[in-house]
XYZ file of C-alpha atoms in Angstrom:
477
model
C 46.698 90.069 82.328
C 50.324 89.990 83.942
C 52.877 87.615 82.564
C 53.271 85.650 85.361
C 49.384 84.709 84.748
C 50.029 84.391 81.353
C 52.600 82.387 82.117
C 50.278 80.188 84.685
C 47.432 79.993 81.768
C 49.995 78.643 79.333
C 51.191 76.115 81.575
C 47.184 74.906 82.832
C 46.520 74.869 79.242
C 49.674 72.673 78.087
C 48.456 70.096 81.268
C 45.187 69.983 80.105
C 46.367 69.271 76.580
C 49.089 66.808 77.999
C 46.523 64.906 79.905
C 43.911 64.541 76.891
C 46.928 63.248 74.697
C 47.494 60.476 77.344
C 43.664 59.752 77.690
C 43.348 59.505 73.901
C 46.315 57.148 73.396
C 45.050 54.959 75.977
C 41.924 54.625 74.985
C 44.155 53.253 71.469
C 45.708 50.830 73.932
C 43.402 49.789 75.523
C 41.237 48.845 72.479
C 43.471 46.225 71.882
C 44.872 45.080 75.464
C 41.186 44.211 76.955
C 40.173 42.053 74.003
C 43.614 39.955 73.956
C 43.598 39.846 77.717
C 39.993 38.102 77.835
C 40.911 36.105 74.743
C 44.312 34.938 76.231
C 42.182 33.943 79.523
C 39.314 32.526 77.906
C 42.093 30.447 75.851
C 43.900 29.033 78.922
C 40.464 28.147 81.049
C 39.681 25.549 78.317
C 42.416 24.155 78.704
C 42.128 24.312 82.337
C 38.656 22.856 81.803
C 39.534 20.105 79.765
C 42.102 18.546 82.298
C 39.426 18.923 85.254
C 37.338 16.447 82.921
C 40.260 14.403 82.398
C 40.688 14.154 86.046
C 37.389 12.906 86.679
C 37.964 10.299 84.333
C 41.027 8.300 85.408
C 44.028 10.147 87.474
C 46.585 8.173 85.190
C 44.803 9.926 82.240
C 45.235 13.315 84.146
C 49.234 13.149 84.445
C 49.257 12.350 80.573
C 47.782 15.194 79.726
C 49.785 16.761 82.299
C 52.830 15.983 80.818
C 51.598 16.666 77.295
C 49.949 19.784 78.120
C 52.508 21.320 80.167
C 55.533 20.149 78.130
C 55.138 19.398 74.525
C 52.204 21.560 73.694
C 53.957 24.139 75.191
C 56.871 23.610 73.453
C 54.956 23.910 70.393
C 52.677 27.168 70.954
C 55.986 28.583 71.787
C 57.275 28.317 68.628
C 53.941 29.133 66.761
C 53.815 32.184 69.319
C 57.530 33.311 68.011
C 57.255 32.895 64.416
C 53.947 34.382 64.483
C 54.690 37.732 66.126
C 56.426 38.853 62.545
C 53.295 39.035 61.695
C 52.788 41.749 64.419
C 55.214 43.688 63.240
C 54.541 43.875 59.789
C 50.512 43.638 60.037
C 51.005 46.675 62.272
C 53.272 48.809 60.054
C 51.107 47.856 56.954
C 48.414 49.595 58.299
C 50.416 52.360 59.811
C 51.466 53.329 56.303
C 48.000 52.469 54.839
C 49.180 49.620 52.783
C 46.310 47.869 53.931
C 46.000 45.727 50.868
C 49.441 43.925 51.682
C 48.234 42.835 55.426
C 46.144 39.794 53.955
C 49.163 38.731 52.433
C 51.335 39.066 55.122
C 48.539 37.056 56.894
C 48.727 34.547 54.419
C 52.751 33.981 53.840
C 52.523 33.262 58.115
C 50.012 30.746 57.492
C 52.378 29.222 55.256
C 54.962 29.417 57.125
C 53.822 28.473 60.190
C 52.164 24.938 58.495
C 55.518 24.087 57.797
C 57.157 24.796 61.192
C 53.888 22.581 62.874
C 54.102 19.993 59.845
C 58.071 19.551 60.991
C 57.238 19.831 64.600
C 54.658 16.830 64.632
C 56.681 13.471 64.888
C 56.694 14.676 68.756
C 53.469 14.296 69.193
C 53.201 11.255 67.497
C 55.648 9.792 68.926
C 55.318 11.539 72.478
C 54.715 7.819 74.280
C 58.046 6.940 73.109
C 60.136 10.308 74.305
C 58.360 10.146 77.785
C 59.341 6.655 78.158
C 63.070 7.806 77.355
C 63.249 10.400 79.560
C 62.379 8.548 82.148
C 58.370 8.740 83.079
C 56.299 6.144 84.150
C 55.214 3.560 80.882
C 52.085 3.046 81.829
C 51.665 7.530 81.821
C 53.813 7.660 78.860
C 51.270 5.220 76.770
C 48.602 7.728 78.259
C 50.062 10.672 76.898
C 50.730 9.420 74.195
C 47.163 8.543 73.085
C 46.401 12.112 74.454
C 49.089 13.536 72.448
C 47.463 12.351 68.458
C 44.293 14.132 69.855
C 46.234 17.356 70.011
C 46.977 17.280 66.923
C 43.783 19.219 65.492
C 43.966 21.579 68.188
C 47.435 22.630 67.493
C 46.654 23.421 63.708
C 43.790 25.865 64.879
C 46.792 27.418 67.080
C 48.184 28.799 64.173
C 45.377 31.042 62.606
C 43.974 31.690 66.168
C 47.448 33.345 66.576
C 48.033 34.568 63.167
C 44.723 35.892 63.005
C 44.265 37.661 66.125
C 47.578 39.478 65.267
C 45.997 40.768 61.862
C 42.773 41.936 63.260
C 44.447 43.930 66.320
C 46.895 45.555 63.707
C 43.910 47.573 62.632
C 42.020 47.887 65.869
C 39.300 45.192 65.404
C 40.098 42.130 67.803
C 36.967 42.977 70.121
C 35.816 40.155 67.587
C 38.147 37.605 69.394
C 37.044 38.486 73.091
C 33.448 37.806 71.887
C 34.630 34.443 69.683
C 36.687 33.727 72.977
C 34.093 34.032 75.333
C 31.693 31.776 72.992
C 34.542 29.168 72.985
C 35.309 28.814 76.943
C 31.089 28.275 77.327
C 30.472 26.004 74.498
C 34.023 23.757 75.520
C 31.901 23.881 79.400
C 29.081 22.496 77.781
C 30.479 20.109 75.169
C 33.054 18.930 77.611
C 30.172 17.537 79.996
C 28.230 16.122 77.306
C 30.674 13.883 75.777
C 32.308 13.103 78.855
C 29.582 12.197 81.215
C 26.376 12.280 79.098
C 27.706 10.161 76.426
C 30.517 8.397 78.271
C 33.274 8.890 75.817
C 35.819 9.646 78.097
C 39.026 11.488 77.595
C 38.460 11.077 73.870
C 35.376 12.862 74.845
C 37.018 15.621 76.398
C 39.774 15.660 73.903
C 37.095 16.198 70.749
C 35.508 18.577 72.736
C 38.918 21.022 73.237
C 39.206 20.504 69.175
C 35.882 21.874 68.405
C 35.646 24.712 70.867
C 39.267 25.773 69.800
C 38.140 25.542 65.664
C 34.781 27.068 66.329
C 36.937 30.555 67.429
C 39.274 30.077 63.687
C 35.662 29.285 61.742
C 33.864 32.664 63.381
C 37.345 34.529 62.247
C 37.077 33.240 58.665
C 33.768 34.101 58.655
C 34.298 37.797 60.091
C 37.432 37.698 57.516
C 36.257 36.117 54.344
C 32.224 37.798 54.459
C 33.198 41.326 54.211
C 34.207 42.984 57.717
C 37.277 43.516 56.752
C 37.366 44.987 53.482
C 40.361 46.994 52.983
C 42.851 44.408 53.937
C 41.416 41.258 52.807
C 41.441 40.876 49.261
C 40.903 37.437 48.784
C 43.671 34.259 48.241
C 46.785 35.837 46.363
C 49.827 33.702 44.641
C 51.606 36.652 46.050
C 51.391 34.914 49.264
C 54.602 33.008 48.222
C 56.652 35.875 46.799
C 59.771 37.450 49.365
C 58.714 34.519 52.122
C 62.546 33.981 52.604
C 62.849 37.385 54.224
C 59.900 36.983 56.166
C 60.959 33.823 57.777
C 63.957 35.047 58.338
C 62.025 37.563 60.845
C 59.772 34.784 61.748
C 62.760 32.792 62.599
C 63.839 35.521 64.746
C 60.602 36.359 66.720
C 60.751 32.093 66.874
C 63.670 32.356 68.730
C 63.121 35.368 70.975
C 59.801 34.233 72.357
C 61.134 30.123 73.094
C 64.122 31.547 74.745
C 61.983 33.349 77.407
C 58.945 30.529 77.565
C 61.416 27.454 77.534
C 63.276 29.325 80.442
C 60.633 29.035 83.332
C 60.237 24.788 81.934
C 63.948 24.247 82.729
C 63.754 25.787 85.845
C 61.144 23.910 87.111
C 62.872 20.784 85.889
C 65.857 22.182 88.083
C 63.870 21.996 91.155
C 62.774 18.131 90.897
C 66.202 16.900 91.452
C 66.488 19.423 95.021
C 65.776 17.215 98.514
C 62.334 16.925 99.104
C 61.812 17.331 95.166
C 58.211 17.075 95.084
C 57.864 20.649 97.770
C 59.870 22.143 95.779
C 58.164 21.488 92.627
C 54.536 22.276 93.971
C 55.938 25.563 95.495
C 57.778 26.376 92.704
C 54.510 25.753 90.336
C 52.692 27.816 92.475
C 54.547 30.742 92.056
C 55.002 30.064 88.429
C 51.040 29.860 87.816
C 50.447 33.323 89.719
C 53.125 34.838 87.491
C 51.407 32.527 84.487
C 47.986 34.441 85.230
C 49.262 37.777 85.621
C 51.431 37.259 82.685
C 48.264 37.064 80.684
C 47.701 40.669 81.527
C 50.763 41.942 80.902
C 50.508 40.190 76.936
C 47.956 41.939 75.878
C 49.227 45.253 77.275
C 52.505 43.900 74.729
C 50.512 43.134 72.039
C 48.808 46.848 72.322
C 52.492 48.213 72.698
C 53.637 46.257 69.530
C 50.465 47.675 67.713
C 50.990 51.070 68.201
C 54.514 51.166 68.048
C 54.011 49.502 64.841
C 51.513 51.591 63.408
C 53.367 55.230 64.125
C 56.704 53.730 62.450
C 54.212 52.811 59.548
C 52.700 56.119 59.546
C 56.358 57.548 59.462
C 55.574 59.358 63.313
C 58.581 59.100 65.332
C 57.039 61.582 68.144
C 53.883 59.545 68.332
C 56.245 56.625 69.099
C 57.725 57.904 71.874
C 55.056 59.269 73.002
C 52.721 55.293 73.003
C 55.971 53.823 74.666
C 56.137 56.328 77.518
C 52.161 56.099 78.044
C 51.920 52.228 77.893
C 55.167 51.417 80.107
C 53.567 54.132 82.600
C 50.394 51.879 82.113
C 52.341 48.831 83.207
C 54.047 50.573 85.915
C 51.361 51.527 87.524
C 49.301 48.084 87.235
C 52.926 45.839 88.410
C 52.991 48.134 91.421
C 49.440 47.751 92.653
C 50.754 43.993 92.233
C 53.776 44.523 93.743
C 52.060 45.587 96.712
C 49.432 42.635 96.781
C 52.086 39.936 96.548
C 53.791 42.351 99.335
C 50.502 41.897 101.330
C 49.576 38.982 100.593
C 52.464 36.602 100.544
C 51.821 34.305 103.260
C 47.892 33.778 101.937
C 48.812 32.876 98.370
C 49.834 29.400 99.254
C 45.963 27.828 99.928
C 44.611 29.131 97.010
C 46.513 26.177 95.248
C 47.082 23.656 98.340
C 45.968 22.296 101.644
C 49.717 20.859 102.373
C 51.059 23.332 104.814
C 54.848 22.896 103.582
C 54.234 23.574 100.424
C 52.429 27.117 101.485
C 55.191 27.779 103.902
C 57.441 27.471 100.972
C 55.691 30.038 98.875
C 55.274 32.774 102.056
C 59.245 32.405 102.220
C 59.429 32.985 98.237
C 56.759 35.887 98.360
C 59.342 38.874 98.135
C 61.165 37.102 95.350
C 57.717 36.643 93.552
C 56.752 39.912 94.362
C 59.493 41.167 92.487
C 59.741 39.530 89.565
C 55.694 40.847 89.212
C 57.045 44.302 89.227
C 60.025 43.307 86.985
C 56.924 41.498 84.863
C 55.257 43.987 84.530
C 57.872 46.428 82.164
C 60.152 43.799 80.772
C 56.981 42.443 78.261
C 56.448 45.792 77.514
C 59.632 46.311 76.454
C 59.643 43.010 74.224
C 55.592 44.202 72.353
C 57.761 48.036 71.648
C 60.707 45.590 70.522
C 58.363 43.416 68.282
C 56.402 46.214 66.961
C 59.510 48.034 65.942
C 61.538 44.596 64.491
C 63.659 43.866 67.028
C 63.440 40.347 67.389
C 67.135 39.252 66.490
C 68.581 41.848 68.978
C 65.902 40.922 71.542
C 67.056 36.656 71.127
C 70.308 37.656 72.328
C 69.467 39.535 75.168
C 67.592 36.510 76.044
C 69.880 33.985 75.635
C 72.631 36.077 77.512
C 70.358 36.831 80.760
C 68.512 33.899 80.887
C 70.835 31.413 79.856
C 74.187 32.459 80.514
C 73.322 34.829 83.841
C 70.084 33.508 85.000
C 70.133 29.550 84.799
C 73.791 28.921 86.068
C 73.375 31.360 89.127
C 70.223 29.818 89.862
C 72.431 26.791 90.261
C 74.860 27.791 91.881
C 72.607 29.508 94.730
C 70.090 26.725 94.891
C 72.724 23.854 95.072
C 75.955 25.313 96.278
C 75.323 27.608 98.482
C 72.330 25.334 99.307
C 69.545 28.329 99.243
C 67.481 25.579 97.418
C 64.172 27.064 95.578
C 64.846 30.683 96.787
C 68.208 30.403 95.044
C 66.736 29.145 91.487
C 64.229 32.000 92.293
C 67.557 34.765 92.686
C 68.675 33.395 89.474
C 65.367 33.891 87.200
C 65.482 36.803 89.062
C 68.862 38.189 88.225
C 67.729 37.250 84.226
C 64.710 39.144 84.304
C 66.303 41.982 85.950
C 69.317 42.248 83.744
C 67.140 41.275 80.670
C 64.521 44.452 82.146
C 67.887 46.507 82.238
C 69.240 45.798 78.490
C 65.688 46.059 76.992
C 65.492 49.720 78.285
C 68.777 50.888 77.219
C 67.910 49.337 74.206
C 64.612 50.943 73.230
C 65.997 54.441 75.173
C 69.237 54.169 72.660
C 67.191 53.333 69.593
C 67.467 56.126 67.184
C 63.383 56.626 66.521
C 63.951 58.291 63.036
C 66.175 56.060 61.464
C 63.257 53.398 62.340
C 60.496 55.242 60.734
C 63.122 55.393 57.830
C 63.695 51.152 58.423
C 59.922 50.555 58.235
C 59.278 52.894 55.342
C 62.258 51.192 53.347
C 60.831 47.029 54.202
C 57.142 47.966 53.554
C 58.587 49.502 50.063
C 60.467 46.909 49.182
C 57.528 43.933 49.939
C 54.758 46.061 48.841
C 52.861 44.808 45.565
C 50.147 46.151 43.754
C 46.810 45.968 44.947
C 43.874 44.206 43.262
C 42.415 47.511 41.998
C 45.932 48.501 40.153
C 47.898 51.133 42.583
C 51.067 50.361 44.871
């Protein structure tokens, strides 16, 4: 054999290794993207489902639960959603470094802590009827949401092992449990929702119950998969250990807290920019419209962060700083390649998008003229979460808050603003400005992760899961 075939045969054979590399690892991420993607959709649809049965009920019932769906629980799963995602990062470097035994307790200490941060948060929704009032909505909705509001209140304290939970079990690669618990949820809410509501005539209390036990029947089937054996390795039982070094781990809590409500409250002020533009209620619907295809696609692009934060995670627990290059160039390539397809739809069909959500032809005229803009911030969607899961996963949150506060808040918001009102652009210039924040906040979370010195975060994650780890039941470290 010459050496220029030798040359060719080393070359095929590197491709053909190259290529089963990248089919292996995303098999790894997708193992743990599909089943939080169906779980995530599944999770939304009830609600969905729950305010079509509200609607049928009484229309002044459906803008309460508007307003308390959309604004206050919100609010709320934000912050659950933050605080939680430390347990993300340390679940998945746990496991990476086969301290499997500390994962239930890291588990536990987030169900502690996150109890407290709901326990604080709840005056608002007791007191939501109240708050509306002074900020201005309608009494007679106020007094509606608040009465929808107290029945919230169950379904908000299944939010936080839901979360917590689901984070544990895709640490170590066994969520599929959730997208079938998920699934189960979305048909029995369908079915309880109609039988309380227009079987037994109990109106929106009906509908409200309904939501609570479809949304605890997912946290019992969890407990049941946890507590009854499938998990053996990292669920030993309830530990007092639970309480030891929690001031650390809220501090990273805290963090995550912070990075995720920065980004979620964003998109919420935004739209509360647009109601005071002329013709305010346009605006609003066009703006929501656009906001709700992002929403949905959005859904898709968490679970491909969630995988991200996973593996990431796990390689800087198993001390691999080559495999963790490696799982962020193969999932943001993943990404890439699913915000472009996007990219191109929105592209396509811009002008169409409009009547899937509305018959009023302003309001679709409105969102064909913002189809480029929403086009791309989809492509821009589609890296900057994956950018946040490799953040997460590596325990990044405090550098990842500011980055948030400075493009969204300092960048994004006021030149929004400034376009929409003084240079009288209206929505398309609110639209520039989240635009501008997600690009610039796209921008800083590469050079980020591309300046991050890999082995001096395997060395990070080795030195925190030291310093927490306790011994196991059986004896050993």
């Amino acid at each position: 054999m010459s050496m220029e075939e030798s040359l060719l045969s080393s070359k095929s054979e590197q491709l053909r290794s190259l290529k089963t590399e990248v089919w292996v690892e995303s098999k790894k991420i997708w193992r743990v993207a599909m089943p939080s993607i169906i779980s995530r959709v599944s999770s939304f649809g009830t609600l969905v489902v729950t305010q079509s049965f509200i609607g049928h009920v009484s229309s002044l019932d459906l803008a309460g639960y508007a307003l308390v769906q959309t604004l206050i629980v919100r609010f709320i799963n934000g912050i659950l959603l933050g605080m939680s995602s430390a347990t993300e990062t340390l679940c998945g470097q746990a496991y990476g470094a086969k301290q499997y035994h500390m994962m239930g307790i890291y588990l536990q200490r987030s169900w502690l802590i996150d109890l407290i941060t709901l326990t604080i948060l709840l005056p608002i929704l007791i007191f939501a009827a109240p708050i509306f009032k002074m900020l201005g909505q309608d009494p007679s909705v106020s007094d509606s949401a608040g009465y929808i509001s107290l029945w919230f209140i169950p379904f908000t304290y299944g939010i936080i092992f839901s979360l917590t939970i689901q984070m544990y079990l895709q640490a170590q690669q066994k969520n599929a449990i959730i997208a079938w618990l998920s699934v189960l949820q979305f048909v029995v809410h369908i079915l309880l929702s109609w039988l309380f509501t227009n079987i037994l005539g109990l109106g929106v209390a009906g509908a409200m119950v309904a939501l609570s036990i479809s949304s605890w029947l997912v946290v019992l089937g969890e407990f049941v998969y946890i507590f009854c054996g499938w998990c053996p390795n990292t669920w030993k039982g309830l530990s007092i250990a639970a309480v030891k070094d929690l001031i650390p781990v809220m501090k990273l809590s805290i963090s995550s807290g912070v990075m995720v409500c920065l980004e979620l409250w964003y998109y919420a002020i935004l739209v509360l920019v647009a109601g005071y533009m002329k013709n305010a209620e346009i605006a609003i619907a066009a703006f929501s419209v656009c906001l709700n295809i992002t929403g949905w696609i959005v859904n898709l692009f968490v679970g491909l962060m969630g995988a991200a934060c996973v593996r990431v995670a796990n390689e800087l627990g198993r001390g691999d700083a080559k495999a963790v290059k490696f799982s962020i160039k193969v999932v943001m390539g993943t990404g890439v390649v699913i915000g472009v397809l996007l990219w191109v739809l929105c592209l396509c069909f811009g002008n169409k998008l409009g009547h899937l959500f509305s018959d009023d032809e302003e309001v679709v005229e409105l969102v064909g003229d913002l189809s480029v803009l929403l086009a791309n911030t989809v492509l821009l969607g589609s890296i900057f979460p994956l950018l946040s899961g490799v953040a997460v996963g590596t325990g990044l949150q405090t550098k990842v808050a500011v980055i948030n506060f400075i493009c969204f808040y300092v960048l994004g918001l006021p030149i929004g603003i400034v376009l929409g009102y003084v240079v009288h652009l209206q929505v398309k210039g609110i639209w520039g400005g989240l635009l501008v924040g997600v690009g610039c906040q796209t921008s800083l979370l590469s050079f980020l992760i591309w300046r991050t010195n890999w082995e001096n975060e395997v060395s990070k994650a080795s030195e925190r899961l030291d310093k927490w780890n306790l011994r196991s039941p059986n004896g050993s470290n």
